[in-house]
Amino acid sequence: MRLISKKDFSNFVNALINDDSLNIVGVKAKDQKFSFGPLESAGDLRLDYDVTLLPPKKYFFPQRETLFGYSLSKGFVAEKPAETKPLILVGVHPYDIAALLHMDEVFKDTKSDPYYSERRNKSVIIGVNIQKICKNCFAPQMGTATIDEGYDLMLTDLGNRYAIDIGTLKGKNLLAKYAKNVKTAYTRDIQLVGQKEHEIYAKAQQKLDFSPDRIPGLLEKNYEEREFWEEHAEKCLACGSCVLVCPTCYCFDVKDQPNLSLNKGERIRTWDGCLLEDFAKVASGENFRATRLSRYRHRYFKKGKYLFDRFGFISCVGCGRCSSNCLPDIANPVTLFNDLYNYTLEKGVKVGPPTSPEVEIKTEGNIDFVPRVAKIVKKTPMTSLETLFEIKLEDGSELSHEPGQFVEVSVFGVGEAPISVSSPPTKKGSFELCVRRLGNVTTKLHSLNEGDLIGIRGPFGKGFNPDSLKGKDLLFIAGGLGIAPLRSLFNYVLANRKDYGKVILLYGCKEPKELLFGEEVLSLEKRDDVEFKPTVDWCPEGELWDGNIGVITTLIPQVDFDPQRTYAIVVGPPIMYKFVIADLKERDVPDDHIILSLERRMKCGVGKCGHCQINQIYVCKDGPVFNYSKIKGVPEAL
Amino acid sequence: MMKPKVAFFDFAGCEGDQLQVANLEEDLLALLGKVDVVCFREVMKECDEDYAIAFVEGSCTRLQDEDRLKRIRENAKIVVAIGSCATIGGINSLRNYKNLDEVRKTVYGEKAKLFDTYEARPIDAVIPVDAYVYGCPIDKDEFLHVVTSLLMGKKPDIPTYPVCVECKKNENVCAFERDQFCVGPVTRAGCDSCCVNEGTICWGCRGLVDNPNENSHKEVLIKYGLTVEEAIGKFKLYFGWQEGKK
């Protein structure tokens, strides 16, 4: 540990400011509050602050950032971001450092976010131990009031001097280059630092009635307690303040901004929040967390349970910003968790000791936000709403997808939409997407012509894994547009027919004119190695239909299958699953013999943006194809 | 591609939104490269009835204005309401809380009988509207966003969340923490919280979000020191028509 007088520390900060090759940011006063901002002189620095309005994450994951540019003539242009100066953050409290360490895990999970990691790698964190504690802060309870990692230098105010703990070589070098009169600390100074750190723990006004490691278990026991959640969520303004100021929240939205000439523009990423009304809404209009209750509860579960299951930490550092920013005063985690704890005690329910989840964070390369350019080679209208697009990647490569995976389709200036691949991987040279005209992207896609360029990212997610189904009997059940992802597996099975047992396809849609892949599926009736049964919910007068009339479940009793040998592959609108699964269970199909594909708002495709999250599951990464046995206990899945 | 013809019309309002358009400066030139303006009282004399996009400012405040609105609807492929008065009824709706005969007497005195009136309303209370540019006045960037979206054939991206989102992103100190009273928590965002950025409050000019939690926000206003009446008054300035509809 080192020592520096306050005067020499000011000189150190001023020396950093005077070096034009560096970007110095520190805590400054803002009205009656504090915020991180560019430092013009060491005198602006307020290391005696309680909490900043926004956490320092804004420097690594900004409120708004350009991901790349596009031009109608040149395609997608990943503009090299201007060489940014190394960022030096002065005055970060331990809880915010802890939060950055959480963010690091999230942004490097599976694939690393290049925008975030580049900024993080280029930064220097000069922390400071808390001197004044904000009234809503409960960092001491969360074990983040002090910290021994995640900083390059850590300051402790000792009156007329600062103690400096050197965390990294980077920090040491910075001190050596810019600071003068740095001395080695005496034992009594080191003891004093320990004493100061200890004192912070006594200063917290917010106290949990129980150990925070019980939070995941406490939540798990109380998901279904609607009355409790309703009572707390009733006053929620759905304003998103609690999540926007949170140092560990990372959900984002991505959108295109065309310039006025319309032939150029950029794709931007902005902060988003799961408390906001449309967060989990998909293009068809379905909102998977439409109620205040479901969004309010989701926030606590995400912080206290879902991220714990995934990463092994409770994603709350106790900074208290959410409580300070909630006008109806319902966002305070301490109050909520204490209420929940006491509610649980009153009910006589015991919360078991914490179990540590198995955590394995692997990083395989970077997320590529920039799409590959692809060409529409064929456009075949199928119904009034759906069109089949045949797509070829411009670089001549294969998509190399697994049946059931999806791609993110970009239309210049409009944005991206997740679309499942309808062709089997056995089709070479191009792939097919069956697209319903629904939202902005798909509507614009329908107006494009053969030869027009689009963007493709992916394939993403987990598919049907056709190898695992080899030798089994297969019962395909498709409802409406569900035939699109299902077809990628179905046609793969037909192409490798001898590898599979009995094959049955049940396909239902609303009325005959909505039948997708009409000729293709109807020709199945001629095959003797496939049993095919179509149905329509109803047939308007004057239209021809000699098949079954009735919802898809009316077909299930009409087919004969051995539930032990059969795997049912079910894809359809959300409402369909409940009924089909119930009927399959009636026929004694085991849970792990039911495979389904879920639809959610898959925005980023790489498990980061948060939009497709169902409880602890990211549909884009853990799905969209799931084994029913794995999701039947997930409350929001079906 | 033929440039689409656009026209501007105004009803009961201050024409401040059209002034925002006239003040677009170099963006106006870029815009004129993409559209032909055939009717715009604020900047030109001519007015042509052949147009594809109609921008309508102002609220509808009397029965005889409905015919004019309907004719605009018939002529235009796309009707865009611009500004608070046209999108949500605006401050004109303040009078909806009063006796309309008295309102007329106050404004026109003895000649009140000559001037017909009814409850001020947004134009979508009279004709279907395809797109909205909210605000009092409208925000230039949002206007351009709506125009470019329409030109590209996509639905404009107008926030469904409240102003608090933008305030937080802009790292504003909450108006309530400055002992002021704000309706941002129930007001549709999209203005980049421009008023609060300047140290004042959100007055609600973009109207209520689709599903506002008004009861909770009124409780907040009262908790922070307003009387019940004052809290209700906060909702009257811009939300008159939206509140009256319930």
mmCIF file of C-alpha atoms in Angstrom, chain A residues 107-417:
data_model
loop_
_atom_site.group_PDB
_atom_site.id
_atom_site.type_symbol
_atom_site.label_atom_id
_atom_site.label_comp_id
_atom_site.label_asym_id
_atom_site.label_seq_id
_atom_site.Cartn_x
_atom_site.Cartn_y
_atom_site.Cartn_z
ATOM 1 C CA PHE A 107 -20.871 -9.567 -21.936
ATOM 2 C CA LYS A 108 -18.385 -12.381 -22.422
ATOM 3 C CA ASP A 109 -20.821 -15.266 -21.895
ATOM 4 C CA THR A 110 -20.780 -17.612 -24.936
ATOM 5 C CA LYS A 111 -19.672 -14.854 -27.269
ATOM 6 C CA SER A 112 -17.889 -11.688 -26.295
ATOM 7 C CA ASP A 113 -19.381 -8.294 -27.047
ATOM 8 C CA PRO A 114 -16.581 -6.526 -28.930
ATOM 9 C CA TYR A 115 -17.843 -2.995 -28.279
ATOM 10 C CA TYR A 116 -18.021 -3.517 -24.531
ATOM 11 C CA SER A 117 -14.826 -5.496 -24.150
ATOM 12 C CA GLU A 118 -12.729 -3.085 -26.190
ATOM 13 C CA ARG A 119 -13.753 -0.183 -23.977
ATOM 14 C CA ARG A 120 -13.222 -2.217 -20.833
ATOM 15 C CA ASN A 121 -9.767 -3.331 -21.903
ATOM 16 C CA LYS A 122 -8.723 0.209 -22.606
ATOM 17 C CA SER A 123 -9.804 1.615 -19.275
ATOM 18 C CA VAL A 124 -8.173 2.239 -15.927
ATOM 19 C CA ILE A 125 -10.313 2.126 -12.792
ATOM 20 C CA ILE A 126 -9.254 4.249 -9.860
ATOM 21 C CA GLY A 127 -11.605 3.279 -7.077
ATOM 22 C CA VAL A 128 -12.321 5.024 -3.826
ATOM 23 C CA ASN A 129 -13.676 3.561 -0.625
ATOM 24 C CA ILE A 130 -17.076 4.900 0.399
ATOM 25 C CA GLN A 131 -16.885 7.894 2.711
ATOM 26 C CA LYS A 132 -20.531 8.883 2.846
ATOM 27 C CA ILE A 133 -23.117 6.196 2.370
ATOM 28 C CA CYS A 134 -26.327 6.942 0.480
ATOM 29 C CA LYS A 135 -29.439 6.343 2.578
ATOM 30 C CA ASN A 136 -30.705 3.646 0.223
ATOM 31 C CA CYS A 137 -27.369 1.875 -0.099
ATOM 32 C CA PHE A 138 -27.181 -1.691 1.155
ATOM 33 C CA ALA A 139 -23.839 -2.610 -0.393
ATOM 34 C CA PRO A 140 -22.574 -3.759 3.042
ATOM 35 C CA GLN A 141 -25.373 -6.361 3.042
ATOM 36 C CA MET A 142 -24.413 -7.565 -0.420
ATOM 37 C CA GLY A 143 -20.735 -7.752 0.438
ATOM 38 C CA THR A 144 -19.782 -5.052 -2.047
ATOM 39 C CA ALA A 145 -19.090 -2.102 0.254
ATOM 40 C CA THR A 146 -15.406 -2.963 -0.069
ATOM 41 C CA ILE A 147 -13.663 -4.933 -2.749
ATOM 42 C CA ASP A 148 -10.281 -6.470 -3.378
ATOM 43 C CA GLU A 149 -10.343 -6.916 -7.149
ATOM 44 C CA GLY A 150 -11.518 -5.110 -10.264
ATOM 45 C CA TYR A 151 -9.558 -1.896 -9.737
ATOM 46 C CA ASP A 152 -6.181 -0.667 -10.883
ATOM 47 C CA LEU A 153 -5.817 1.644 -7.911
ATOM 48 C CA MET A 154 -7.995 1.967 -4.807
ATOM 49 C CA LEU A 155 -8.015 5.076 -2.667
ATOM 50 C CA THR A 156 -8.952 5.463 0.970
ATOM 51 C CA ASP A 157 -9.322 8.929 2.464
ATOM 52 C CA LEU A 158 -7.177 9.241 5.576
ATOM 53 C CA GLY A 159 -7.767 12.906 6.335
ATOM 54 C CA ASN A 160 -4.881 14.873 4.842
ATOM 55 C CA ARG A 161 -3.733 11.978 2.646
ATOM 56 C CA TYR A 162 -4.947 9.038 0.601
ATOM 57 C CA ALA A 163 -3.888 5.457 1.042
ATOM 58 C CA ILE A 164 -3.505 3.830 -2.370
ATOM 59 C CA ASP A 165 -3.844 0.110 -2.839
ATOM 60 C CA ILE A 166 -2.243 -0.979 -6.094
ATOM 61 C CA GLY A 167 -4.470 -3.501 -7.848
ATOM 62 C CA THR A 168 -2.668 -4.011 -11.137
ATOM 63 C CA LEU A 169 0.564 -3.323 -12.927
ATOM 64 C CA LYS A 170 -1.337 -0.847 -15.109
ATOM 65 C CA GLY A 171 -2.249 1.078 -11.953
ATOM 66 C CA LYS A 172 1.270 0.916 -10.619
ATOM 67 C CA ASN A 173 2.724 2.257 -13.851
ATOM 68 C CA LEU A 174 0.201 5.062 -14.006
ATOM 69 C CA LEU A 175 1.171 6.119 -10.509
ATOM 70 C CA ALA A 176 4.861 5.887 -11.302
ATOM 71 C CA LYS A 177 4.485 8.011 -14.420
ATOM 72 C CA TYR A 178 2.149 10.764 -13.241
ATOM 73 C CA ALA A 179 2.355 10.958 -9.428
ATOM 74 C CA LYS A 180 5.053 12.479 -7.264
ATOM 75 C CA ASN A 181 5.962 11.922 -3.615
ATOM 76 C CA VAL A 182 4.266 8.560 -3.353
ATOM 77 C CA LYS A 183 5.420 6.831 -0.196
ATOM 78 C CA THR A 184 5.105 3.360 1.163
ATOM 79 C CA ALA A 185 2.381 3.168 3.790
ATOM 80 C CA TYR A 186 3.207 2.503 7.433
ATOM 81 C CA THR A 187 1.547 -0.331 9.290
ATOM 82 C CA ARG A 188 -0.659 2.126 11.162
ATOM 83 C CA ASP A 189 -1.958 3.539 7.850
ATOM 84 C CA ILE A 190 -2.769 0.057 6.634
ATOM 85 C CA GLN A 191 -4.606 -0.570 9.891
ATOM 86 C CA LEU A 192 -6.431 2.710 9.469
ATOM 87 C CA VAL A 193 -7.620 1.666 6.007
ATOM 88 C CA GLY A 194 -8.927 -1.578 7.454
ATOM 89 C CA GLN A 195 -10.699 0.378 10.159
ATOM 90 C CA LYS A 196 -12.273 2.780 7.625
ATOM 91 C CA GLU A 197 -13.462 -0.150 5.531
ATOM 92 C CA HIS A 198 -14.918 -1.749 8.600
ATOM 93 C CA GLU A 199 -16.751 1.432 9.603
ATOM 94 C CA ILE A 200 -18.660 1.517 6.312
ATOM 95 C CA TYR A 201 -20.407 -1.681 7.278
ATOM 96 C CA ALA A 202 -21.856 -0.060 10.353
ATOM 97 C CA LYS A 203 -23.096 2.980 8.445
ATOM 98 C CA ALA A 204 -25.685 1.243 6.243
ATOM 99 C CA GLN A 205 -29.250 2.266 7.018
ATOM 100 C CA GLN A 206 -30.806 -0.478 4.896
ATOM 101 C CA LYS A 207 -30.678 -3.924 6.374
ATOM 102 C CA LEU A 208 -31.808 -7.301 5.132
ATOM 103 C CA ASP A 209 -33.505 -9.478 7.765
ATOM 104 C CA PHE A 210 -31.652 -12.516 6.468
ATOM 105 C CA SER A 211 -28.502 -13.516 4.670
ATOM 106 C CA PRO A 212 -28.532 -12.468 1.002
ATOM 107 C CA ASP A 213 -27.410 -15.919 -0.118
ATOM 108 C CA ARG A 214 -30.959 -17.032 0.691
ATOM 109 C CA ILE A 215 -32.416 -14.695 -1.964
ATOM 110 C CA PRO A 216 -32.474 -17.228 -4.847
ATOM 111 C CA GLY A 217 -34.228 -19.824 -2.728
ATOM 112 C CA LEU A 218 -36.631 -17.263 -1.320
ATOM 113 C CA LEU A 219 -37.641 -16.183 -4.807
ATOM 114 C CA GLU A 220 -37.947 -19.733 -6.062
ATOM 115 C CA LYS A 221 -40.496 -20.509 -3.363
ATOM 116 C CA ASN A 222 -42.617 -17.507 -4.174
ATOM 117 C CA TYR A 223 -43.002 -17.202 -7.923
ATOM 118 C CA GLU A 224 -46.651 -18.211 -7.827
ATOM 119 C CA GLU A 225 -47.590 -15.925 -4.934
ATOM 120 C CA ARG A 226 -49.662 -13.625 -7.139
ATOM 121 C CA GLU A 227 -51.293 -11.837 -4.255
ATOM 122 C CA PHE A 228 -47.935 -10.772 -2.865
ATOM 123 C CA TRP A 229 -46.590 -9.628 -6.221
ATOM 124 C CA GLU A 230 -49.830 -7.940 -7.194
ATOM 125 C CA GLU A 231 -49.858 -5.905 -4.019
ATOM 126 C CA HIS A 232 -46.317 -4.676 -4.645
ATOM 127 C CA ALA A 233 -46.629 -4.174 -8.394
ATOM 128 C CA GLU A 234 -49.914 -2.298 -8.247
ATOM 129 C CA LYS A 235 -48.205 1.066 -7.960
ATOM 130 C CA CYS A 236 -45.578 0.410 -10.613
ATOM 131 C CA LEU A 237 -45.498 3.223 -13.176
ATOM 132 C CA ALA A 238 -43.678 0.967 -15.678
ATOM 133 C CA CYS A 239 -41.311 3.900 -16.137
ATOM 134 C CA GLY A 240 -38.191 1.737 -16.164
ATOM 135 C CA SER A 241 -36.272 4.056 -13.844
ATOM 136 C CA CYS A 242 -35.184 1.199 -11.567
ATOM 137 C CA VAL A 243 -33.551 -0.767 -14.366
ATOM 138 C CA LEU A 244 -32.141 2.183 -16.286
ATOM 139 C CA VAL A 245 -30.102 3.381 -13.306
ATOM 140 C CA CYS A 246 -29.022 -0.131 -12.344
ATOM 141 C CA PRO A 247 -25.282 -0.842 -12.607
ATOM 142 C CA THR A 248 -25.851 -4.491 -13.537
ATOM 143 C CA CYS A 249 -28.690 -4.082 -16.057
ATOM 144 C CA TYR A 250 -27.578 -4.708 -19.605
ATOM 145 C CA CYS A 251 -30.710 -5.163 -21.741
ATOM 146 C CA PHE A 252 -30.660 -3.298 -25.016
ATOM 147 C CA ASP A 253 -32.595 -2.549 -28.151
ATOM 148 C CA VAL A 254 -31.167 -2.362 -31.654
ATOM 149 C CA LYS A 255 -32.621 -0.206 -34.408
ATOM 150 C CA ASP A 256 -31.784 1.289 -37.771
ATOM 151 C CA GLN A 257 -31.568 5.003 -38.365
ATOM 152 C CA PRO A 258 -31.610 5.928 -42.030
ATOM 153 C CA ASN A 259 -30.431 9.385 -42.960
ATOM 154 C CA LEU A 260 -32.654 11.739 -44.924
ATOM 155 C CA SER A 261 -31.242 10.643 -48.270
ATOM 156 C CA LEU A 262 -32.530 7.156 -47.320
ATOM 157 C CA ASN A 263 -29.619 5.381 -49.011
ATOM 158 C CA LYS A 264 -27.370 5.357 -45.968
ATOM 159 C CA GLY A 265 -27.737 5.066 -42.256
ATOM 160 C CA GLU A 266 -26.560 3.360 -39.143
ATOM 161 C CA ARG A 267 -27.623 0.612 -36.819
ATOM 162 C CA ILE A 268 -27.660 1.770 -33.239
ATOM 163 C CA ARG A 269 -27.935 0.111 -29.878
ATOM 164 C CA THR A 270 -29.735 1.794 -26.976
ATOM 165 C CA TRP A 271 -30.508 0.906 -23.373
ATOM 166 C CA ASP A 272 -33.764 -0.895 -22.868
ATOM 167 C CA GLY A 273 -35.495 -2.225 -19.774
ATOM 168 C CA CYS A 274 -37.605 -5.257 -18.905
ATOM 169 C CA LEU A 275 -39.985 -3.056 -16.899
ATOM 170 C CA LEU A 276 -41.132 -1.261 -20.041
ATOM 171 C CA GLU A 277 -44.403 -2.333 -21.524
ATOM 172 C CA ASP A 278 -43.335 -3.555 -24.971
ATOM 173 C CA PHE A 279 -40.131 -5.241 -23.892
ATOM 174 C CA ALA A 280 -41.312 -8.807 -24.539
ATOM 175 C CA LYS A 281 -43.768 -7.994 -27.320
ATOM 176 C CA VAL A 282 -43.348 -9.788 -30.650
ATOM 177 C CA ALA A 283 -44.353 -8.616 -34.126
ATOM 178 C CA SER A 284 -47.608 -10.587 -34.073
ATOM 179 C CA GLY A 285 -48.697 -8.352 -31.189
ATOM 180 C CA GLU A 286 -48.375 -11.010 -28.509
ATOM 181 C CA ASN A 287 -46.809 -9.626 -25.344
ATOM 182 C CA PHE A 288 -45.211 -12.291 -23.185
ATOM 183 C CA ARG A 289 -45.003 -10.019 -20.136
ATOM 184 C CA ALA A 290 -47.988 -7.763 -20.695
ATOM 185 C CA THR A 291 -48.864 -7.129 -17.065
ATOM 186 C CA ARG A 292 -47.126 -4.868 -14.567
ATOM 187 C CA LEU A 293 -47.021 -7.787 -12.187
ATOM 188 C CA SER A 294 -45.142 -10.029 -14.600
ATOM 189 C CA ARG A 295 -42.570 -7.346 -15.426
ATOM 190 C CA TYR A 296 -42.163 -6.222 -11.832
ATOM 191 C CA ARG A 297 -41.640 -9.785 -10.670
ATOM 192 C CA HIS A 298 -39.297 -10.496 -13.584
ATOM 193 C CA ARG A 299 -36.913 -7.778 -12.457
ATOM 194 C CA TYR A 300 -36.485 -9.277 -8.982
ATOM 195 C CA PHE A 301 -36.201 -12.778 -10.380
ATOM 196 C CA LYS A 302 -33.693 -11.741 -12.980
ATOM 197 C CA LYS A 303 -31.500 -10.099 -10.345
ATOM 198 C CA GLY A 304 -31.937 -12.636 -7.584
ATOM 199 C CA LYS A 305 -32.551 -15.952 -9.306
ATOM 200 C CA TYR A 306 -32.094 -16.190 -13.074
ATOM 201 C CA LEU A 307 -28.644 -14.610 -13.243
ATOM 202 C CA PHE A 308 -27.662 -16.491 -10.111
ATOM 203 C CA ASP A 309 -28.550 -19.761 -11.845
ATOM 204 C CA ARG A 310 -26.565 -18.761 -14.907
ATOM 205 C CA PHE A 311 -23.557 -17.004 -13.424
ATOM 206 C CA GLY A 312 -23.525 -17.902 -9.761
ATOM 207 C CA PHE A 313 -23.920 -14.371 -8.425
ATOM 208 C CA ILE A 314 -26.853 -12.289 -7.294
ATOM 209 C CA SER A 315 -26.973 -9.516 -9.805
ATOM 210 C CA CYS A 316 -27.485 -6.754 -7.284
ATOM 211 C CA VAL A 317 -24.645 -4.862 -5.656
ATOM 212 C CA GLY A 318 -26.776 -2.875 -3.223
ATOM 213 C CA CYS A 319 -26.055 0.591 -4.622
ATOM 214 C CA GLY A 320 -29.611 1.697 -3.815
ATOM 215 C CA ARG A 321 -30.093 3.651 -7.057
ATOM 216 C CA CYS A 322 -33.310 1.805 -7.904
ATOM 217 C CA SER A 323 -34.817 2.735 -4.545
ATOM 218 C CA SER A 324 -33.727 6.354 -4.885
ATOM 219 C CA ASN A 325 -35.311 6.646 -8.321
ATOM 220 C CA CYS A 326 -38.639 4.959 -7.738
ATOM 221 C CA LEU A 327 -41.338 7.568 -7.168
ATOM 222 C CA PRO A 328 -43.999 5.218 -5.771
ATOM 223 C CA ASP A 329 -41.241 3.648 -3.627
ATOM 224 C CA ILE A 330 -41.740 0.025 -4.620
ATOM 225 C CA ALA A 331 -38.325 -0.703 -6.130
ATOM 226 C CA ASN A 332 -36.295 -1.041 -2.931
ATOM 227 C CA PRO A 333 -34.894 -4.582 -2.988
ATOM 228 C CA VAL A 334 -34.319 -4.565 0.774
ATOM 229 C CA THR A 335 -37.971 -3.759 1.505
ATOM 230 C CA LEU A 336 -39.194 -6.249 -1.089
ATOM 231 C CA PHE A 337 -36.947 -9.084 0.026
ATOM 232 C CA ASN A 338 -37.709 -8.449 3.704
ATOM 233 C CA ASP A 339 -41.438 -8.388 2.942
ATOM 234 C CA LEU A 340 -41.107 -11.588 0.968
ATOM 235 C CA TYR A 341 -39.059 -13.212 3.700
ATOM 236 C CA ASN A 342 -41.597 -12.334 6.382
ATOM 237 C CA TYR A 343 -44.489 -13.325 4.118
ATOM 238 C CA THR A 344 -42.826 -16.694 3.652
ATOM 239 C CA LEU A 345 -42.197 -17.124 7.373
ATOM 240 C CA GLU A 346 -45.827 -16.322 8.135
ATOM 241 C CA LYS A 347 -46.905 -19.012 5.731
ATOM 242 C CA GLY A 348 -44.671 -21.442 7.551
ATOM 243 C CA VAL A 349 -42.593 -22.125 4.445
ATOM 244 C CA LYS A 350 -38.909 -22.793 5.008
ATOM 245 C CA VAL A 351 -36.309 -21.427 2.691
ATOM 246 C CA GLY A 352 -33.562 -23.979 2.347
ATOM 247 C CA PRO A 353 -29.859 -23.276 2.457
ATOM 248 C CA PRO A 354 -28.355 -21.883 -0.736
ATOM 249 C CA THR A 355 -27.239 -24.275 -3.422
ATOM 250 C CA SER A 356 -24.488 -23.167 -5.714
ATOM 251 C CA PRO A 357 -25.381 -23.578 -9.360
ATOM 252 C CA GLU A 358 -23.003 -25.197 -11.795
ATOM 253 C CA VAL A 359 -21.495 -22.311 -13.599
ATOM 254 C CA GLU A 360 -19.414 -22.630 -16.672
ATOM 255 C CA ILE A 361 -18.866 -19.479 -18.670
ATOM 256 C CA LYS A 362 -17.207 -20.141 -21.975
ATOM 257 C CA THR A 363 -16.348 -17.558 -24.573
ATOM 258 C CA GLU A 364 -16.083 -18.603 -28.181
ATOM 259 C CA GLY A 365 -15.121 -15.625 -30.279
ATOM 260 C CA ASN A 366 -16.843 -12.285 -30.680
ATOM 261 C CA ILE A 367 -20.437 -11.450 -31.429
ATOM 262 C CA ASP A 368 -20.689 -10.350 -35.023
ATOM 263 C CA PHE A 369 -23.317 -7.649 -35.128
ATOM 264 C CA VAL A 370 -22.556 -6.937 -38.784
ATOM 265 C CA PRO A 371 -24.706 -9.080 -41.086
ATOM 266 C CA ARG A 372 -23.438 -10.973 -44.109
ATOM 267 C CA VAL A 373 -24.811 -9.650 -47.373
ATOM 268 C CA ALA A 374 -27.223 -12.019 -49.087
ATOM 269 C CA LYS A 375 -29.360 -11.919 -52.199
ATOM 270 C CA ILE A 376 -33.000 -12.811 -52.679
ATOM 271 C CA VAL A 377 -32.748 -15.289 -55.559
ATOM 272 C CA LYS A 378 -36.369 -16.349 -55.644
ATOM 273 C CA LYS A 379 -39.579 -15.039 -54.181
ATOM 274 C CA THR A 380 -42.640 -17.309 -54.178
ATOM 275 C CA PRO A 381 -45.897 -15.928 -52.805
ATOM 276 C CA MET A 382 -47.644 -18.615 -50.744
ATOM 277 C CA THR A 383 -50.696 -16.981 -49.163
ATOM 278 C CA SER A 384 -51.925 -13.412 -48.811
ATOM 279 C CA LEU A 385 -49.543 -13.006 -45.866
ATOM 280 C CA GLU A 386 -46.689 -15.451 -46.395
ATOM 281 C CA THR A 387 -43.981 -15.547 -49.003
ATOM 282 C CA LEU A 388 -41.170 -18.031 -49.467
ATOM 283 C CA PHE A 389 -37.796 -16.394 -50.021
ATOM 284 C CA GLU A 390 -34.858 -18.290 -51.417
ATOM 285 C CA ILE A 391 -31.674 -16.642 -50.191
ATOM 286 C CA LYS A 392 -28.066 -16.974 -51.252
ATOM 287 C CA LEU A 393 -25.131 -15.620 -49.294
ATOM 288 C CA GLU A 394 -23.130 -13.254 -51.481
ATOM 289 C CA ASP A 395 -19.783 -14.703 -50.447
ATOM 290 C CA GLY A 396 -20.905 -18.059 -51.807
ATOM 291 C CA SER A 397 -20.713 -19.827 -48.457
ATOM 292 C CA GLU A 398 -23.309 -22.210 -47.098
ATOM 293 C CA LEU A 399 -25.497 -21.158 -44.198
ATOM 294 C CA SER A 400 -24.614 -24.508 -42.543
ATOM 295 C CA HIS A 401 -27.542 -24.538 -40.198
ATOM 296 C CA GLU A 402 -29.122 -27.269 -38.181
ATOM 297 C CA PRO A 403 -32.862 -27.842 -38.749
ATOM 298 C CA GLY A 404 -34.804 -25.625 -36.341
ATOM 299 C CA GLN A 405 -32.238 -22.835 -36.100
ATOM 300 C CA PHE A 406 -33.086 -19.270 -37.063
ATOM 301 C CA VAL A 407 -31.358 -16.324 -38.707
ATOM 302 C CA GLU A 408 -31.624 -12.588 -38.121
ATOM 303 C CA VAL A 409 -32.735 -10.990 -41.376
ATOM 304 C CA SER A 410 -31.734 -7.377 -41.959
ATOM 305 C CA VAL A 411 -33.477 -5.023 -44.306
ATOM 306 C CA PHE A 412 -31.426 -1.890 -44.847
ATOM 307 C CA GLY A 413 -32.790 1.013 -42.841
ATOM 308 C CA VAL A 414 -35.637 -0.933 -41.305
ATOM 309 C CA GLY A 415 -33.924 -3.338 -38.931
ATOM 310 C CA GLU A 416 -33.638 -6.994 -38.070
ATOM 311 C CA ALA A 417 -36.142 -9.753 -37.463
#
